[in-house]
mmCIF file of N, CA and C in Angstrom:
data_model
loop_
_atom_site.group_PDB
_atom_site.id
_atom_site.type_symbol
_atom_site.label_atom_id
_atom_site.label_comp_id
_atom_site.label_asym_id
_atom_site.label_seq_id
_atom_site.Cartn_x
_atom_site.Cartn_y
_atom_site.Cartn_z
ATOM 1 N N MET A 125 -1.709 -4.736 -22.644
ATOM 2 C CA MET A 125 -1.890 -3.882 -21.454
ATOM 3 C C MET A 125 -0.983 -4.375 -20.325
ATOM 4 N N ILE A 126 -0.914 -5.670 -20.148
ATOM 5 C CA ILE A 126 -0.070 -6.211 -19.068
ATOM 6 C C ILE A 126 1.398 -5.916 -19.375
ATOM 7 N N LYS A 127 1.774 -6.067 -20.662
ATOM 8 C CA LYS A 127 3.180 -5.816 -21.031
ATOM 9 C C LYS A 127 3.542 -4.366 -20.724
ATOM 10 N N ALA A 128 2.650 -3.456 -21.093
ATOM 11 C CA ALA A 128 2.909 -2.033 -20.843
ATOM 12 C C ALA A 128 3.053 -1.790 -19.343
ATOM 13 N N SER A 129 2.217 -2.442 -18.563
ATOM 14 C CA SER A 129 2.276 -2.266 -17.106
ATOM 15 C C SER A 129 3.613 -2.758 -16.574
ATOM 16 N N LEU A 130 4.084 -3.877 -17.111
ATOM 17 C CA LEU A 130 5.368 -4.424 -16.645
ATOM 18 C C LEU A 130 6.484 -3.440 -16.945
ATOM 19 N N VAL A 131 6.442 -2.851 -18.134
ATOM 20 C CA VAL A 131 7.482 -1.884 -18.518
ATOM 21 C C VAL A 131 7.418 -0.677 -17.591
ATOM 22 N N ILE A 132 6.206 -0.185 -17.358
ATOM 23 C CA ILE A 132 6.045 0.973 -16.465
ATOM 24 C C ILE A 132 6.503 0.606 -15.056
ATOM 25 N N ASP A 133 6.189 -0.611 -14.632
ATOM 26 C CA ASP A 133 6.571 -1.049 -13.290
ATOM 27 C C ASP A 133 8.093 -1.080 -13.175
ATOM 28 N N ALA A 134 8.761 -1.603 -14.192
ATOM 29 C CA ALA A 134 10.231 -1.673 -14.176
ATOM 30 C C ALA A 134 10.799 -0.264 -14.084
ATOM 31 N N ARG A 135 10.204 0.661 -14.813
ATOM 32 C CA ARG A 135 10.700 2.045 -14.777
ATOM 33 C C ARG A 135 10.384 2.655 -13.409
ATOM 34 N N GLY A 136 9.242 2.308 -12.871
ATOM 35 C CA GLY A 136 8.851 2.845 -11.564
ATOM 36 C C GLY A 136 9.849 2.430 -10.494
ATOM 37 N N LEU A 137 10.369 1.211 -10.605
ATOM 38 C CA LEU A 137 11.340 0.745 -9.606
ATOM 39 C C LEU A 137 12.572 1.640 -9.630
ATOM 40 N N SER A 138 12.944 2.103 -10.833
ATOM 41 C CA SER A 138 14.132 2.960 -10.950
ATOM 42 C C SER A 138 13.812 4.363 -10.444
ATOM 43 N N CYS A 139 12.615 4.835 -10.781
ATOM 44 C CA CYS A 139 12.209 6.181 -10.341
ATOM 45 C C CYS A 139 10.995 6.068 -9.422
ATOM 46 N N PRO A 140 11.104 6.563 -8.204
ATOM 47 C CA PRO A 140 10.000 6.502 -7.245
ATOM 48 C C PRO A 140 8.838 7.410 -7.625
ATOM 49 N N MET A 141 9.119 8.475 -8.383
ATOM 50 C CA MET A 141 8.049 9.421 -8.748
ATOM 51 C C MET A 141 6.982 8.738 -9.605
ATOM 52 N N PRO A 142 7.350 8.138 -10.729
ATOM 53 C CA PRO A 142 6.356 7.476 -11.590
ATOM 54 C C PRO A 142 5.716 6.279 -10.901
ATOM 55 N N LEU A 143 6.382 5.756 -9.910
ATOM 56 C CA LEU A 143 5.836 4.587 -9.203
ATOM 57 C C LEU A 143 4.464 4.925 -8.620
ATOM 58 N N VAL A 144 4.324 6.133 -8.104
ATOM 59 C CA VAL A 144 3.036 6.528 -7.513
ATOM 60 C C VAL A 144 1.951 6.512 -8.584
ATOM 61 N N LYS A 145 2.261 7.102 -9.736
ATOM 62 C CA LYS A 145 1.262 7.129 -10.814
ATOM 63 C C LYS A 145 1.001 5.713 -11.304
ATOM 64 N N THR A 146 2.051 4.921 -11.378
ATOM 65 C CA THR A 146 1.894 3.535 -11.848
ATOM 66 C C THR A 146 1.028 2.756 -10.867
ATOM 67 N N SER A 147 1.221 3.004 -9.591
ATOM 68 C CA SER A 147 0.444 2.286 -8.560
ATOM 69 C C SER A 147 -1.048 2.532 -8.780
ATOM 70 N N GLN A 148 -1.408 3.758 -9.060
ATOM 71 C CA GLN A 148 -2.819 4.077 -9.262
ATOM 72 C C GLN A 148 -3.340 3.374 -10.511
ATOM 73 N N SER A 149 -2.503 3.304 -11.550
ATOM 74 C CA SER A 149 -2.939 2.675 -12.804
ATOM 75 C C SER A 149 -3.010 1.161 -12.647
ATOM 76 N N ILE A 150 -2.037 0.604 -11.946
ATOM 77 C CA ILE A 150 -1.991 -0.854 -11.766
ATOM 78 C C ILE A 150 -2.913 -1.297 -10.627
ATOM 79 N N LYS A 151 -3.438 -0.336 -9.883
ATOM 80 C CA LYS A 151 -4.309 -0.713 -8.753
ATOM 81 C C LYS A 151 -5.401 -1.674 -9.239
ATOM 82 N N GLN A 152 -5.912 -1.462 -10.442
ATOM 83 C CA GLN A 152 -6.967 -2.339 -10.967
ATOM 84 C C GLN A 152 -6.367 -3.681 -11.369
ATOM 85 N N VAL A 153 -5.102 -3.680 -11.786
ATOM 86 C CA VAL A 153 -4.456 -4.934 -12.209
ATOM 87 C C VAL A 153 -3.369 -5.305 -11.208
ATOM 88 N N PRO A 154 -3.669 -6.164 -10.259
ATOM 89 C CA PRO A 154 -2.694 -6.569 -9.237
ATOM 90 C C PRO A 154 -1.554 -7.383 -9.838
ATOM 91 N N ILE A 155 -0.408 -6.750 -10.026
ATOM 92 C CA ILE A 155 0.753 -7.461 -10.604
ATOM 93 C C ILE A 155 1.666 -7.954 -9.493
ATOM 94 N N TRP A 156 1.639 -7.274 -8.355
ATOM 95 C CA TRP A 156 2.567 -7.653 -7.278
ATOM 96 C C TRP A 156 2.373 -9.122 -6.943
#
């Protein structure tokens, strides 16, 4: 789950749109 989040986070950095969705998903898992 953490690995998937990291991949999504990396993609989110490139695209701001998915970042919003990723933020909601990662909200439970503080990776920052």
